[in-house]
mmCIF file of N, CA and C in Angstrom:
data_model
loop_
_atom_site.group_PDB
_atom_site.id
_atom_site.type_symbol
_atom_site.label_atom_id
_atom_site.label_comp_id
_atom_site.label_asym_id
_atom_site.label_seq_id
_atom_site.Cartn_x
_atom_site.Cartn_y
_atom_site.Cartn_z
ATOM 1 N N MET A 1 -25.946 -3.790 -4.907
ATOM 2 C CA MET A 1 -24.722 -3.051 -3.939
ATOM 3 C C MET A 1 -24.220 -4.094 -3.544
ATOM 4 N N LYS A 2 -24.926 -5.403 -3.310
ATOM 5 C CA LYS A 2 -24.053 -6.423 -2.853
ATOM 6 C C LYS A 2 -22.920 -7.367 -3.789
ATOM 7 N N ASN A 3 -23.214 -7.018 -5.157
ATOM 8 C CA ASN A 3 -22.428 -7.692 -5.938
ATOM 9 C C ASN A 3 -21.147 -6.796 -5.967
ATOM 10 N N PHE A 4 -21.219 -5.419 -5.928
ATOM 11 C CA PHE A 4 -20.199 -4.305 -5.534
ATOM 12 C C PHE A 4 -19.403 -4.618 -4.125
ATOM 13 N N ILE A 5 -19.920 -4.922 -3.203
ATOM 14 C CA ILE A 5 -19.317 -4.981 -1.970
ATOM 15 C C ILE A 5 -18.634 -6.483 -2.057
ATOM 16 N N THR A 6 -19.154 -7.269 -2.747
ATOM 17 C CA THR A 6 -18.554 -8.776 -2.956
ATOM 18 C C THR A 6 -17.302 -8.479 -3.946
ATOM 19 N N ASN A 7 -17.033 -7.872 -4.803
ATOM 20 C CA ASN A 7 -16.262 -7.790 -5.745
ATOM 21 C C ASN A 7 -14.904 -7.030 -4.919
ATOM 22 N N TYR A 8 -15.398 -5.970 -4.335
ATOM 23 C CA TYR A 8 -14.247 -5.255 -3.475
ATOM 24 C C TYR A 8 -14.034 -5.886 -2.680
ATOM 25 N N ILE A 9 -13.975 -6.831 -1.908
ATOM 26 C CA ILE A 9 -13.705 -7.465 -0.626
ATOM 27 C C ILE A 9 -13.000 -8.727 -1.834
ATOM 28 N N ASN A 10 -13.482 -9.135 -2.687
ATOM 29 C CA ASN A 10 -12.922 -10.509 -3.485
ATOM 30 C C ASN A 10 -11.152 -9.368 -3.935
ATOM 31 N N ASN A 11 -11.490 -8.497 -4.560
ATOM 32 C CA ASN A 11 -10.334 -7.735 -5.088
ATOM 33 C C ASN A 11 -9.378 -7.521 -3.958
ATOM 34 N N LEU A 12 -9.975 -7.031 -2.849
ATOM 35 C CA LEU A 12 -8.721 -6.834 -1.789
ATOM 36 C C LEU A 12 -8.220 -7.937 -1.269
ATOM 37 N N THR A 13 -9.004 -8.820 -1.151
ATOM 38 C CA THR A 13 -8.368 -10.513 -0.827
ATOM 39 C C THR A 13 -7.367 -10.855 -1.825
ATOM 40 N N ASN A 14 -7.623 -10.659 -3.032
ATOM 41 C CA ASN A 14 -6.258 -11.008 -4.256
ATOM 42 C C ASN A 14 -5.449 -10.511 -3.898
ATOM 43 N N ILE A 15 -5.079 -8.917 -3.545
ATOM 44 C CA ILE A 15 -4.321 -7.953 -3.472
ATOM 45 C C ILE A 15 -3.442 -8.467 -2.345
ATOM 46 N N LEU A 16 -4.062 -8.592 -1.159
ATOM 47 C CA LEU A 16 -3.249 -9.017 0.114
ATOM 48 C C LEU A 16 -2.505 -10.412 -0.070
ATOM 49 N N GLN A 17 -3.230 -11.254 -0.657
ATOM 50 C CA GLN A 17 -2.445 -12.629 -0.991
ATOM 51 C C GLN A 17 -1.239 -12.606 -1.857
ATOM 52 N N GLN A 18 -0.960 -11.651 -2.398
ATOM 53 C CA GLN A 18 -0.108 -11.499 -3.353
ATOM 54 C C GLN A 18 1.145 -10.395 -2.594
ATOM 55 N N LEU A 19 0.918 -9.970 -1.725
ATOM 56 C CA LEU A 19 1.909 -9.123 -0.728
ATOM 57 C C LEU A 19 3.304 -10.087 -0.500
ATOM 58 N N ASP A 20 4.574 -9.637 -0.828
ATOM 59 C CA ASP A 20 5.564 -10.201 -0.317
ATOM 60 C C ASP A 20 5.605 -10.074 1.064
ATOM 61 N N ILE A 21 5.885 -11.452 1.646
ATOM 62 C CA ILE A 21 6.051 -11.320 3.171
ATOM 63 C C ILE A 21 7.059 -10.779 3.531
ATOM 64 N N THR A 22 8.046 -11.736 2.783
ATOM 65 C CA THR A 22 9.221 -11.279 3.031
ATOM 66 C C THR A 22 9.734 -9.875 3.141
ATOM 67 N N SER A 23 8.925 -8.887 2.100
ATOM 68 C CA SER A 23 9.508 -7.556 1.855
ATOM 69 C C SER A 23 8.971 -6.986 3.147
ATOM 70 N N ILE A 24 7.765 -7.286 3.473
ATOM 71 C CA ILE A 24 7.033 -6.575 4.679
ATOM 72 C C ILE A 24 7.830 -6.738 5.730
ATOM 73 N N GLU A 25 8.419 -8.106 6.163
ATOM 74 C CA GLU A 25 9.215 -8.165 7.028
ATOM 75 C C GLU A 25 10.485 -7.585 7.413
ATOM 76 N N GLU A 26 11.282 -7.330 6.066
ATOM 77 C CA GLU A 26 12.438 -6.439 5.925
ATOM 78 C C GLU A 26 12.037 -4.867 6.104
ATOM 79 N N ILE A 27 10.822 -4.419 5.845
ATOM 80 C CA ILE A 27 10.810 -3.234 6.009
ATOM 81 C C ILE A 27 10.332 -3.014 7.767
ATOM 82 N N LEU A 28 9.541 -3.844 8.296
ATOM 83 C CA LEU A 28 9.675 -3.569 9.803
ATOM 84 C C LEU A 28 10.623 -4.069 10.537
ATOM 85 N N LEU A 29 11.631 -5.005 10.248
ATOM 86 C CA LEU A 29 13.095 -4.727 10.751
ATOM 87 C C LEU A 29 13.850 -3.313 10.457
ATOM 88 N N ASN A 30 13.682 -2.833 9.591
ATOM 89 C CA ASN A 30 14.465 -1.594 9.063
ATOM 90 C C ASN A 30 13.915 -0.328 10.158
ATOM 91 N N ILE A 31 12.431 -0.529 10.170
ATOM 92 C CA ILE A 31 11.776 0.329 11.224
ATOM 93 C C ILE A 31 12.340 0.231 12.700
ATOM 94 N N GLU A 32 12.358 -0.875 12.908
ATOM 95 C CA GLU A 32 12.829 -1.112 14.244
ATOM 96 C C GLU A 32 14.319 -0.885 14.367
ATOM 97 N N LYS A 33 15.361 -1.174 13.490
ATOM 98 C CA LYS A 33 16.389 -0.767 13.527
ATOM 99 C C LYS A 33 16.680 0.595 13.323
ATOM 100 N N ALA A 34 15.847 1.370 12.832
ATOM 101 C CA ALA A 34 15.832 2.939 12.991
ATOM 102 C C ALA A 34 15.558 3.217 14.388
ATOM 103 N N HIS A 35 14.488 2.543 14.956
ATOM 104 C CA HIS A 35 14.047 2.914 16.343
ATOM 105 C C HIS A 35 15.072 2.415 17.172
ATOM 106 N N LYS A 36 15.948 1.658 17.095
ATOM 107 C CA LYS A 36 17.223 1.205 18.392
ATOM 108 C C LYS A 36 18.150 2.544 18.060
ATOM 109 N N LYS A 37 18.224 3.081 16.680
ATOM 110 C CA LYS A 37 19.369 4.002 16.500
ATOM 111 C C LYS A 37 18.913 5.264 16.570
ATOM 112 N N ASN A 38 17.593 5.474 17.012
ATOM 113 C CA ASN A 38 16.756 6.836 16.967
ATOM 114 C C ASN A 38 17.037 7.460 15.918
ATOM 115 N N SER A 39 16.895 6.810 14.671
ATOM 116 C CA SER A 39 17.425 7.730 13.298
ATOM 117 C C SER A 39 15.918 8.140 13.056
ATOM 118 N N LYS A 40 15.989 9.199 12.528
ATOM 119 C CA LYS A 40 14.842 9.510 11.708
ATOM 120 C C LYS A 40 14.200 8.939 10.622
ATOM 121 N N ILE A 41 12.634 8.720 10.617
ATOM 122 C CA ILE A 41 12.003 7.825 9.251
ATOM 123 C C ILE A 41 11.177 8.995 8.602
ATOM 124 N N TYR A 42 11.827 9.001 7.468
ATOM 125 C CA TYR A 42 11.085 9.859 6.371
ATOM 126 C C TYR A 42 9.831 9.143 5.757
ATOM 127 N N ILE A 43 8.767 9.554 5.697
ATOM 128 C CA ILE A 43 7.579 9.154 4.812
ATOM 129 C C ILE A 43 7.118 10.295 3.726
ATOM 130 N N ILE A 44 7.033 9.604 2.655
ATOM 131 C CA ILE A 44 6.697 10.712 1.527
ATOM 132 C C ILE A 44 5.341 9.818 0.646
ATOM 133 N N GLY A 45 4.405 10.936 0.212
ATOM 134 C CA GLY A 45 3.219 10.786 -0.380
ATOM 135 C C GLY A 45 3.165 11.867 -1.327
ATOM 136 N N ASN A 46 2.631 11.383 -2.247
ATOM 137 C CA ASN A 46 1.996 12.534 -3.676
ATOM 138 C C ASN A 46 0.738 12.649 -3.636
ATOM 139 N N GLY A 47 0.007 13.641 -3.901
ATOM 140 C CA GLY A 47 -1.467 13.832 -4.032
ATOM 141 C C GLY A 47 -2.019 13.163 -3.069
ATOM 142 N N GLY A 48 -2.916 12.364 -3.308
ATOM 143 C CA GLY A 48 -3.978 11.604 -1.948
ATOM 144 C C GLY A 48 -2.963 10.929 -1.271
ATOM 145 N N SER A 49 -2.173 10.606 -1.798
ATOM 146 C CA SER A 49 -1.218 9.576 -1.054
ATOM 147 C C SER A 49 -0.278 10.552 0.144
ATOM 148 N N ALA A 50 -0.405 11.844 0.213
ATOM 149 C CA ALA A 50 0.382 12.674 1.046
ATOM 150 C C ALA A 50 -0.432 12.566 2.207
ATOM 151 N N ALA A 51 -1.859 12.451 1.876
ATOM 152 C CA ALA A 51 -2.445 12.311 3.100
ATOM 153 C C ALA A 51 -2.512 11.149 3.927
ATOM 154 N N THR A 52 -1.989 10.128 3.068
ATOM 155 C CA THR A 52 -1.948 8.446 3.877
ATOM 156 C C THR A 52 -0.156 8.961 4.421
ATOM 157 N N ALA A 53 0.412 9.603 3.934
ATOM 158 C CA ALA A 53 1.920 9.624 4.666
ATOM 159 C C ALA A 53 1.892 10.437 5.777
ATOM 160 N N SER A 54 0.870 11.490 5.867
ATOM 161 C CA SER A 54 0.890 12.180 7.018
ATOM 162 C C SER A 54 -0.186 11.440 8.065
ATOM 163 N N HIS A 55 -0.890 10.564 7.702
ATOM 164 C CA HIS A 55 -1.499 9.962 8.661
ATOM 165 C C HIS A 55 -0.651 8.774 9.147
ATOM 166 N N MET A 56 0.093 7.989 8.281
ATOM 167 C CA MET A 56 1.046 6.890 8.740
ATOM 168 C C MET A 56 2.108 7.825 9.567
ATOM 169 N N ALA A 57 2.420 8.636 9.497
ATOM 170 C CA ALA A 57 3.732 9.271 10.493
ATOM 171 C C ALA A 57 2.772 9.497 11.801
ATOM 172 N N ASN A 58 1.746 10.125 11.635
ATOM 173 C CA ASN A 58 1.185 10.771 13.050
ATOM 174 C C ASN A 58 0.940 9.121 13.659
ATOM 175 N N ASP A 59 0.364 7.911 13.269
ATOM 176 C CA ASP A 59 0.486 6.772 13.820
ATOM 177 C C ASP A 59 1.600 6.288 14.298
ATOM 178 N N LEU A 60 2.758 6.169 13.649
ATOM 179 C CA LEU A 60 4.137 5.771 14.117
ATOM 180 C C LEU A 60 4.534 6.577 15.379
ATOM 181 N N SER A 61 4.182 7.985 15.342
ATOM 182 C CA SER A 61 4.799 8.812 16.308
ATOM 183 C C SER A 61 3.838 9.308 17.519
ATOM 184 N N VAL A 62 2.921 10.085 17.526
ATOM 185 C CA VAL A 62 2.212 10.163 18.403
ATOM 186 C C VAL A 62 1.156 9.203 18.703
ATOM 187 N N GLY A 63 0.663 8.417 17.945
ATOM 188 C CA GLY A 63 -0.307 7.424 18.076
ATOM 189 C C GLY A 63 0.482 6.176 18.971
ATOM 190 N N LEU A 64 1.754 5.837 18.565
ATOM 191 C CA LEU A 64 2.344 4.915 19.399
ATOM 192 C C LEU A 64 2.794 5.408 20.998
ATOM 193 N N LYS A 65 3.181 6.615 20.756
ATOM 194 C CA LYS A 65 3.789 7.585 21.896
ATOM 195 C C LYS A 65 2.615 7.375 23.168
ATOM 196 N N ILE A 66 1.603 7.600 22.533
ATOM 197 C CA ILE A 66 0.600 8.195 23.776
ATOM 198 C C ILE A 66 0.226 6.728 24.241
ATOM 199 N N ARG A 67 0.679 5.733 23.677
ATOM 200 C CA ARG A 67 0.250 4.541 24.293
ATOM 201 C C ARG A 67 1.085 3.583 24.789
ATOM 202 N N ASP A 68 2.233 4.187 24.922
ATOM 203 C CA ASP A 68 3.719 3.707 25.493
ATOM 204 C C ASP A 68 4.030 2.439 24.697
ATOM 205 N N ILE A 69 3.755 2.689 23.574
ATOM 206 C CA ILE A 69 4.193 1.422 22.490
ATOM 207 C C ILE A 69 5.580 1.596 22.059
ATOM 208 N N ARG A 70 5.747 2.812 21.244
ATOM 209 C CA ARG A 70 7.208 3.283 20.886
ATOM 210 C C ARG A 70 7.254 4.529 20.563
ATOM 211 N N ASN A 71 8.395 5.135 20.429
ATOM 212 C CA ASN A 71 8.385 6.564 20.473
ATOM 213 C C ASN A 71 9.512 6.876 19.091
ATOM 214 N N PHE A 72 8.800 6.744 18.050
ATOM 215 C CA PHE A 72 9.386 6.563 16.610
ATOM 216 C C PHE A 72 9.805 8.247 16.237
ATOM 217 N N ASN A 73 10.883 8.553 15.570
ATOM 218 C CA ASN A 73 11.406 9.557 14.956
ATOM 219 C C ASN A 73 10.795 9.841 13.931
ATOM 220 N N VAL A 74 9.746 10.695 13.437
ATOM 221 C CA VAL A 74 9.118 10.067 12.203
ATOM 222 C C VAL A 74 8.827 11.610 11.654
ATOM 223 N N GLU A 75 8.680 11.563 10.414
ATOM 224 C CA GLU A 75 8.321 13.104 9.559
ATOM 225 C C GLU A 75 7.929 12.794 8.642
ATOM 226 N N SER A 76 6.598 13.277 8.154
ATOM 227 C CA SER A 76 6.145 13.210 6.477
ATOM 228 C C SER A 76 6.611 14.373 5.760
ATOM 229 N N LEU A 77 7.344 14.196 4.925
ATOM 230 C CA LEU A 77 7.694 15.179 4.228
ATOM 231 C C LEU A 77 6.852 15.981 3.302
ATOM 232 N N SER A 78 5.585 15.463 3.034
ATOM 233 C CA SER A 78 4.430 16.093 2.270
ATOM 234 C C SER A 78 3.882 17.138 3.414
ATOM 235 N N ASP A 79 4.202 16.921 4.446
ATOM 236 C CA ASP A 79 3.448 17.822 5.435
ATOM 237 C C ASP A 79 3.376 19.532 5.527
ATOM 238 N N ASN A 80 4.414 19.779 4.709
ATOM 239 C CA ASN A 80 4.498 21.304 4.798
ATOM 240 C C ASN A 80 4.337 21.738 3.149
ATOM 241 N N SER A 81 3.420 22.065 3.004
ATOM 242 C CA SER A 81 2.944 22.305 1.556
ATOM 243 C C SER A 81 3.847 24.026 0.845
ATOM 244 N N SER A 82 4.367 24.898 1.957
ATOM 245 C CA SER A 82 5.043 25.945 1.808
ATOM 246 C C SER A 82 6.511 25.641 1.114
ATOM 247 N N VAL A 83 7.030 24.646 2.139
ATOM 248 C CA VAL A 83 8.338 23.977 1.582
ATOM 249 C C VAL A 83 8.125 23.259 0.174
ATOM 250 N N CYS A 84 7.282 22.354 0.017
ATOM 251 C CA CYS A 84 7.196 21.745 -0.871
ATOM 252 C C CYS A 84 6.975 22.596 -2.319
ATOM 253 N N THR A 85 6.026 23.728 -2.067
ATOM 254 C CA THR A 85 5.865 24.221 -3.391
ATOM 255 C C THR A 85 7.315 25.421 -3.563
ATOM 256 N N ALA A 86 7.673 25.365 -2.861
ATOM 257 C CA ALA A 86 9.007 26.547 -2.766
ATOM 258 C C ALA A 86 9.740 25.630 -3.684
ATOM 259 N N ILE A 87 10.118 24.561 -3.383
ATOM 260 C CA ILE A 87 11.006 23.687 -3.691
ATOM 261 C C ILE A 87 10.714 23.336 -5.427
ATOM 262 N N ALA A 88 9.621 23.020 -5.161
ATOM 263 C CA ALA A 88 9.014 22.849 -6.518
ATOM 264 C C ALA A 88 9.105 23.999 -7.684
ATOM 265 N N ASN A 89 8.848 25.185 -7.131
ATOM 266 C CA ASN A 89 8.947 26.180 -8.047
ATOM 267 C C ASN A 89 10.430 26.958 -8.333
ATOM 268 N N ASP A 90 11.455 26.732 -7.165
ATOM 269 C CA ASP A 90 12.850 27.207 -7.628
ATOM 270 C C ASP A 90 13.589 25.945 -8.035
ATOM 271 N N ILE A 91 13.119 24.657 -7.921
ATOM 272 C CA ILE A 91 14.412 23.869 -8.394
ATOM 273 C C ILE A 91 13.441 22.546 -9.085
ATOM 274 N N GLY A 92 12.545 22.414 -8.747
ATOM 275 C CA GLY A 92 11.577 21.291 -9.746
ATOM 276 C C GLY A 92 10.955 20.247 -8.645
ATOM 277 N N TYR A 93 9.690 20.292 -9.316
ATOM 278 C CA TYR A 93 8.791 19.224 -8.087
ATOM 279 C C TYR A 93 9.505 17.936 -8.226
ATOM 280 N N GLU A 94 10.153 17.329 -9.203
ATOM 281 C CA GLU A 94 10.998 16.315 -8.974
ATOM 282 C C GLU A 94 11.796 16.203 -8.220
ATOM 283 N N ASN A 95 11.988 17.360 -7.235
ATOM 284 C CA ASN A 95 13.079 17.529 -6.262
ATOM 285 C C ASN A 95 12.528 17.537 -4.752
ATOM 286 N N ILE A 96 11.084 17.547 -4.609
ATOM 287 C CA ILE A 96 10.746 18.147 -3.209
ATOM 288 C C ILE A 96 10.763 17.390 -2.231
ATOM 289 N N PHE A 97 11.333 15.928 -2.359
ATOM 290 C CA PHE A 97 11.401 15.042 -1.234
ATOM 291 C C PHE A 97 12.836 15.048 -1.037
ATOM 292 N N TYR A 98 13.909 14.558 -1.936
ATOM 293 C CA TYR A 98 15.050 14.457 -1.999
ATOM 294 C C TYR A 98 15.715 16.009 -1.583
ATOM 295 N N THR A 99 15.196 17.025 -1.754
ATOM 296 C CA THR A 99 16.122 18.447 -1.240
ATOM 297 C C THR A 99 15.635 18.472 0.018
ATOM 298 N N GLN A 100 14.559 17.992 0.457
ATOM 299 C CA GLN A 100 14.348 18.130 2.025
ATOM 300 C C GLN A 100 14.975 17.366 2.671
ATOM 301 N N ILE A 101 15.426 15.767 2.406
ATOM 302 C CA ILE A 101 16.445 14.980 3.095
ATOM 303 C C ILE A 101 17.690 15.525 2.896
ATOM 304 N N LYS A 102 18.443 16.481 1.646
ATOM 305 C CA LYS A 102 19.478 16.629 1.534
ATOM 306 C C LYS A 102 19.868 17.607 2.423
ATOM 307 N N ILE A 103 19.109 18.470 2.693
ATOM 308 C CA ILE A 103 19.194 19.819 3.698
ATOM 309 C C ILE A 103 19.185 19.615 5.088
ATOM 310 N N LYS A 104 18.759 18.322 5.574
ATOM 311 C CA LYS A 104 18.484 17.905 6.938
ATOM 312 C C LYS A 104 19.834 17.420 7.528
#
């Protein structure tokens, strides 16, 4: 078990060390810019990443708002399964996020 845990931590450390800090900074600056303009931030995720997108949207909206940190206007486009499956059925699965943004 210790070997597994050590390898897991080492792999995570290697991945984190490879992250492009400039890209992360650019993302954060764009999120801040969206906040200042009260623009909506859309988050998407497919499969298990849909749950991650929902969690991220929750953290950026309710999670920060209740602690008086920020009040982001954010929506996870994966959250409404009826909308996603209707678009997939009628237009095509590859359009489930694009169509939601297009009609807003």
